[in-house]
Tab-separated table of C-alpha atoms and ligand atoms in Angstrom:
chain	number	residue	atom	x	y	z
A	1	MET	CA	-7.835	16.322	-11.626
A	2	ASN	CA	-7.031	13.921	-9.103
A	3	LYS	CA	-4.547	12.396	-11.597
A	4	LYS	CA	-2.211	15.386	-10.480
A	5	LEU	CA	-2.016	14.388	-7.248
A	6	ARG	CA	0.183	11.415	-7.879
A	7	LYS	CA	3.369	10.460	-9.739
A	8	ALA	CA	3.083	8.582	-12.945
A	9	VAL	CA	5.459	5.454	-12.924
A	10	ILE	CA	6.642	3.358	-15.697
A	11	ALA	CA	8.301	0.319	-14.912
A	12	GLY	CA	10.022	-2.456	-17.019
A	13	ASN	CA	9.564	-5.981	-15.816
A	14	TRP	CA	12.227	-7.842	-17.613
A	15	LYS	CA	11.192	-11.168	-16.399
A	16	MET	CA	14.096	-13.734	-16.860
A	17	ASN	CA	15.774	-12.251	-19.846
A	18	LYS	CA	18.927	-10.753	-21.016
A	19	THR	CA	22.755	-11.421	-19.924
A	20	ARG	CA	24.401	-9.039	-17.544
A	21	GLN	CA	26.264	-7.407	-20.584
A	22	GLU	CA	22.891	-7.188	-22.474
A	23	ALA	CA	21.403	-5.511	-19.510
A	24	ALA	CA	23.963	-2.921	-19.440
A	25	ALA	CA	23.571	-2.129	-22.925
A	26	LEU	CA	20.063	-2.020	-22.817
A	27	ILE	CA	20.176	0.509	-19.895
A	28	ASN	CA	22.502	2.483	-21.728
A	29	GLU	CA	20.340	2.943	-24.622
A	30	ILE	CA	17.157	3.599	-22.486
A	31	LYS	CA	19.154	6.521	-20.656
A	32	PRO	CA	19.480	9.161	-22.992
A	33	LEU	CA	15.879	8.532	-24.465
A	34	VAL	CA	14.321	8.852	-20.954
A	35	ALA	CA	16.637	11.551	-19.348
A	36	GLY	CA	14.082	14.333	-19.496
A	37	ALA	CA	10.987	12.204	-18.412
A	38	GLY	CA	8.527	13.766	-16.272
A	39	CYS	CA	7.478	10.321	-14.948
A	40	GLU	CA	9.514	7.903	-12.732
A	41	VAL	CA	11.046	5.237	-14.830
A	42	VAL	CA	12.216	1.838	-13.252
A	43	VAL	CA	13.647	-1.222	-14.771
A	44	CYS	CA	12.991	-4.378	-12.770
A	45	VAL	CA	15.864	-7.036	-13.717
A	46	PRO	CA	16.682	-10.270	-12.686
A	47	PHE	CA	18.376	-10.585	-9.115
A	48	THR	CA	21.597	-11.651	-11.154
A	49	HIS	CA	21.500	-8.282	-13.000
A	50	LEU	CA	20.679	-5.872	-10.083
A	51	GLU	CA	24.317	-4.741	-9.118
A	52	THR	CA	24.992	-4.321	-13.113
A	53	ALA	CA	21.651	-2.243	-13.568
A	54	LEU	CA	22.750	-0.156	-10.259
A	55	ALA	CA	25.904	0.730	-11.739
A	56	ALA	CA	24.527	1.436	-15.159
A	57	THR	CA	21.835	3.638	-13.987
A	58	ALA	CA	24.100	5.576	-11.433
A	59	GLY	CA	23.650	9.380	-11.815
A	60	SER	CA	20.808	8.972	-14.129
A	61	ASN	CA	16.866	9.270	-13.444
A	62	VAL	CA	16.400	5.598	-14.113
A	63	LYS	CA	15.550	3.604	-11.077
A	64	VAL	CA	16.025	-0.158	-10.260
A	65	GLY	CA	13.805	-2.868	-8.962
A	66	ALA	CA	13.824	-6.649	-8.128
A	67	GLN	CA	10.986	-8.768	-9.351
A	68	ASN	CA	10.277	-10.574	-5.876
A	69	CYS	CA	11.138	-10.744	-2.366
A	70	HIS	CA	10.877	-13.308	0.564
A	71	TRP	CA	8.570	-12.478	3.475
A	72	ALA	CA	11.429	-13.196	5.975
A	73	ALA	CA	13.908	-11.280	6.895
A	74	SER	CA	16.406	-13.944	6.908
A	75	GLY	CA	16.675	-17.988	7.382
A	76	ALA	CA	16.497	-21.205	6.028
A	77	PHE	CA	14.502	-20.337	2.816
A	78	THR	CA	16.974	-21.800	0.023
A	79	GLY	CA	16.834	-19.989	-3.148
A	80	GLU	CA	15.155	-16.829	-2.026
A	81	ILE	CA	16.123	-13.365	-1.711
A	82	SER	CA	15.138	-11.007	1.287
A	83	ALA	CA	13.818	-7.465	0.752
A	84	GLY	CA	16.791	-6.578	3.210
A	85	MET	CA	19.285	-7.683	0.758
A	86	LEU	CA	17.841	-5.869	-1.871
A	87	ALA	CA	17.993	-2.720	0.097
A	88	ASP	CA	21.545	-3.730	0.995
A	89	LEU	CA	22.437	-3.527	-2.597
A	90	GLY	CA	20.640	-0.048	-3.311
A	91	VAL	CA	17.544	-1.468	-4.966
A	92	GLY	CA	14.648	0.946	-4.592
A	93	TYR	CA	11.491	-1.225	-5.893
A	94	VAL	CA	10.324	-4.598	-5.840
A	95	ILE	CA	7.616	-6.107	-7.851
A	96	VAL	CA	5.305	-8.560	-5.767
A	97	GLY	CA	2.498	-10.801	-6.596
A	98	HIS	CA	3.214	-10.946	-10.270
A	99	SER	CA	0.724	-13.140	-11.887
A	100	GLU	CA	3.560	-15.500	-13.055
A	101	ARG	CA	4.565	-15.918	-9.311
A	102	ARG	CA	1.087	-16.991	-8.548
A	103	GLN	CA	0.674	-19.071	-11.539
A	104	TYR	CA	3.926	-20.963	-11.439
A	105	PHE	CA	5.258	-20.691	-7.896
A	106	GLY	CA	2.161	-21.307	-6.022
A	107	GLU	CA	1.942	-17.646	-4.476
A	108	THR	CA	-1.010	-16.937	-2.750
A	109	ASN	CA	-2.746	-13.761	-1.302
A	110	LEU	CA	-1.253	-14.642	2.278
A	111	THR	CA	2.259	-15.018	0.812
A	112	VAL	CA	1.946	-11.856	-1.180
A	113	ASN	CA	0.941	-9.946	1.837
A	114	GLY	CA	4.019	-11.350	3.693
A	115	ARG	CA	6.138	-10.085	0.822
A	116	VAL	CA	4.550	-6.709	0.648
A	117	ARG	CA	4.928	-6.051	4.412
A	118	ALA	CA	8.838	-7.267	3.872
A	119	GLY	CA	9.301	-5.011	1.240
A	120	LEU	CA	7.878	-2.092	3.288
A	121	ASP	CA	9.904	-2.947	6.509
A	122	ALA	CA	13.144	-2.860	4.266
A	123	GLY	CA	12.436	0.615	2.958
A	124	LEU	CA	11.514	-0.506	-0.686
A	125	THR	CA	8.696	0.793	-2.860
A	126	VAL	CA	6.628	-2.066	-3.559
A	127	ILE	CA	4.839	-2.661	-6.834
A	128	LEU	CA	1.971	-4.941	-6.027
A	129	CYS	CA	0.080	-6.937	-8.913
A	130	VAL	CA	-3.508	-7.502	-8.961
A	131	GLY	CA	-5.767	-8.850	-11.881
A	132	GLU	CA	-8.199	-11.341	-12.727
A	133	LEU	CA	-7.999	-14.478	-14.972
A	134	LEU	CA	-9.523	-14.752	-18.112
A	135	GLU	CA	-12.416	-17.225	-16.511
A	136	GLU	CA	-12.814	-14.731	-13.764
A	137	ARG	CA	-13.581	-11.788	-16.330
A	138	GLU	CA	-15.988	-14.201	-18.200
A	139	GLN	CA	-17.777	-15.281	-14.862
A	140	ASN	CA	-18.328	-11.438	-14.124
A	141	ILE	CA	-16.106	-11.647	-10.709
A	142	THR	CA	-13.222	-9.341	-11.752
A	143	GLU	CA	-14.038	-6.947	-9.179
A	144	GLU	CA	-14.476	-9.594	-6.451
A	145	VAL	CA	-11.021	-10.834	-7.220
A	146	CYS	CA	-9.203	-7.459	-7.538
A	147	SER	CA	-10.777	-6.584	-4.556
A	148	LEU	CA	-9.632	-9.745	-2.584
A	149	GLN	CA	-6.193	-9.653	-3.850
A	150	THR	CA	-6.052	-5.884	-2.811
A	151	LYS	CA	-7.111	-6.131	0.456
A	152	ILE	CA	-5.388	-9.464	1.641
A	153	ALA	CA	-2.245	-7.712	0.029
A	154	LEU	CA	-2.521	-4.547	2.145
A	155	ALA	CA	-3.693	-6.117	5.419
A	156	GLY	CA	-1.373	-4.585	8.046
A	157	VAL	CA	-0.195	-1.679	6.059
A	158	SER	CA	-0.747	1.637	7.218
A	159	LYS	CA	-1.984	4.917	5.612
A	160	ALA	CA	1.480	6.426	5.932
A	161	GLU	CA	2.946	3.104	4.140
A	162	LEU	CA	0.836	3.325	1.486
A	163	GLN	CA	3.127	5.933	0.171
A	164	ASN	CA	5.431	3.167	-0.743
A	165	ILE	CA	2.983	0.975	-2.488
A	166	ILE	CA	2.083	1.297	-5.999
A	167	ILE	CA	-0.707	-1.189	-7.453
A	168	ALA	CA	-0.589	-2.695	-10.890
A	169	TYR	CA	-3.520	-3.753	-12.258
A	170	GLU	CA	-2.808	-6.549	-14.773
A	171	PRO	CA	-5.404	-8.635	-15.977
A	172	VAL	CA	-3.821	-12.179	-16.389
A	173	TRP	CA	-5.580	-12.722	-19.789
A	174	ALA	CA	-3.525	-9.531	-21.145
A	175	ILE	CA	0.033	-10.479	-19.940
A	176	GLY	CA	2.369	-11.725	-22.453
A	177	THR	CA	-0.555	-12.344	-24.754
A	178	GLY	CA	-0.574	-9.323	-27.181
A	179	LYS	CA	-4.243	-9.004	-26.021
A	180	THR	CA	-4.532	-5.591	-24.354
A	181	ALA	CA	-7.381	-4.514	-22.128
A	182	THR	CA	-9.049	-1.793	-23.755
A	183	ALA	CA	-8.646	1.784	-22.424
A	184	ALA	CA	-12.058	1.640	-20.787
A	185	GLN	CA	-11.812	-1.752	-19.395
A	186	ALA	CA	-8.297	-0.900	-17.862
A	187	GLY	CA	-9.731	2.619	-16.421
A	188	GLU	CA	-12.834	0.928	-14.941
A	189	VAL	CA	-10.784	-1.630	-12.939
A	190	CYS	CA	-7.910	0.710	-11.964
A	191	GLY	CA	-10.740	3.356	-10.692
A	192	PHE	CA	-12.426	0.201	-8.978
A	193	ILE	CA	-9.176	-0.619	-7.090
A	194	ARG	CA	-8.921	2.967	-5.964
A	195	GLY	CA	-12.517	2.797	-4.768
A	196	VAL	CA	-11.398	-0.502	-2.660
A	197	VAL	CA	-8.361	1.786	-1.256
A	198	ALA	CA	-10.573	4.529	-0.375
A	199	GLY	CA	-12.661	2.116	1.583
A	200	LEU	CA	-9.827	0.349	3.297
A	201	TYR	CA	-8.099	3.978	4.274
A	202	ASP	CA	-9.834	7.184	2.824
A	203	GLN	CA	-10.141	9.131	-0.194
A	204	ALA	CA	-7.114	10.922	0.188
A	205	ALA	CA	-5.043	7.972	0.397
A	206	ALA	CA	-6.620	6.501	-2.353
A	207	ASP	CA	-6.264	9.754	-4.618
A	208	GLY	CA	-2.507	9.724	-3.716
A	209	LEU	CA	-1.901	6.138	-4.839
A	210	THR	CA	-0.404	5.196	-8.217
A	211	ILE	CA	-1.992	2.828	-10.031
A	212	GLN	CA	-0.479	1.249	-13.084
A	213	TYR	CA	-2.193	-0.897	-16.036
A	214	GLY	CA	0.012	-3.827	-17.344
A	215	GLY	CA	-0.778	-6.136	-19.932
A	216	SER	CA	0.768	-6.004	-23.464
A	217	MET	CA	1.070	-1.996	-23.156
A	218	ASN	CA	3.130	-0.898	-26.038
A	219	ALA	CA	4.125	2.055	-27.942
A	220	ALA	CA	1.092	1.900	-30.195
A	221	ASN	CA	-1.597	1.618	-27.124
A	222	ALA	CA	0.173	3.595	-24.089
A	223	ALA	CA	-1.210	6.804	-24.847
A	224	GLU	CA	-4.668	5.868	-24.991
A	225	LEU	CA	-4.329	3.724	-21.857
A	226	LEU	CA	-2.512	6.334	-19.780
A	227	ALA	CA	-5.066	9.087	-20.697
A	228	MET	CA	-7.533	7.407	-18.585
A	229	PRO	CA	-8.088	9.268	-15.190
A	230	ASP	CA	-7.348	6.300	-13.027
A	231	VAL	CA	-4.261	4.882	-15.070
A	232	ASP	CA	-1.355	6.411	-13.594
A	233	GLY	CA	1.412	4.446	-15.353
A	234	GLY	CA	2.300	1.238	-16.584
A	235	LEU	CA	4.143	-1.956	-15.731
A	236	ILE	CA	5.705	-3.380	-19.077
A	237	GLY	CA	6.857	-6.596	-19.840
A	238	GLY	CA	7.948	-7.326	-23.362
A	239	ALA	CA	7.945	-3.826	-24.547
A	240	SER	CA	10.516	-2.956	-21.975
A	241	LEU	CA	13.069	-5.135	-23.541
A	242	LYS	CA	13.419	-2.967	-26.532
A	243	ALA	CA	14.688	0.809	-25.445
A	244	PRO	CA	12.692	2.740	-28.428
A	245	ASP	CA	9.612	0.981	-27.532
A	246	PHE	CA	10.117	1.563	-23.616
A	247	ALA	CA	11.174	5.190	-24.366
A	248	ALA	CA	7.895	5.600	-26.525
A	249	ILE	CA	5.595	4.807	-23.543
A	250	ILE	CA	7.747	6.764	-21.555
A	251	LYS	CA	7.067	9.566	-23.738
A	252	ALA	CA	3.250	9.035	-23.694
A	253	ALA	CA	3.361	9.138	-20.107
A	254	ASN	CA	4.822	12.561	-19.954
A	255	ASP	CA	2.409	13.882	-22.767
B	301	PEP	C1	4.056	-8.258	-17.217
B	301	PEP	O1	5.006	-8.902	-17.168
B	301	PEP	O2	3.991	-7.387	-15.973
B	301	PEP	C2	3.804	-7.437	-18.325
B	301	PEP	C3	2.536	-6.609	-18.161
B	301	PEP	O3	4.188	-8.141	-19.617
B	301	PEP	P1	4.024	-7.708	-21.047
B	301	PEP	O4	3.722	-6.115	-21.167
B	301	PEP	O5	4.503	-8.472	-21.866
B	301	PEP	O6	2.223	-8.219	-21.356
């Protein structure tokens, strides 16, 4: 019942893939397949492809996101991109705290919080990723890890600003591995995270928050995952690079 209170969002995380030409071609293939979608559709492309993606999606229901932003508005941060620069381009979404950023680029809960803050300040919708490592699941500390990541990332975020936050629960052991969490596992942790948000704000705020599952979601398993009461969408890596697969996941979200 509460699921009706929130919008379903299916977002593709293209990671470091595609040339600009390939990006435009993929978007042009996706657009007619998802034109009537009842859910929000987002493609998070590499920084260098943002303008191409914005041009290719113009006038369609496909929205464009980036895969990271810096915590500062500007300054001596060689190689970084600010949230304001993304907003200036017309980008509407940004992924923050992806496990690949945490794993390979030294992101911490505190830097993730800074990037969340920066994204909100620039008027972007932030897709905040949280999730446990395999060892953490095996040690039965999934809830502690997800709770801590969520609480620190949302520090200083007001209840009103929560409307511009999407949380993506992404168990690290399921990302790019072909190992999907079972629908029960995904539903359980998404429900747990919603409870954490209810504790931080209130139940109404938690009930309105879109929580995605991400981790090897594909055309075959999407319907079961998306049927779980607390799973409101998906953050899709590999399967978002193939238009028919991505469209099939969006269809599953609509159904
Ligand atoms: C991701 O990158 O966020 C992701 C979920 O990847 P994949 O779907 O490939 O596991």
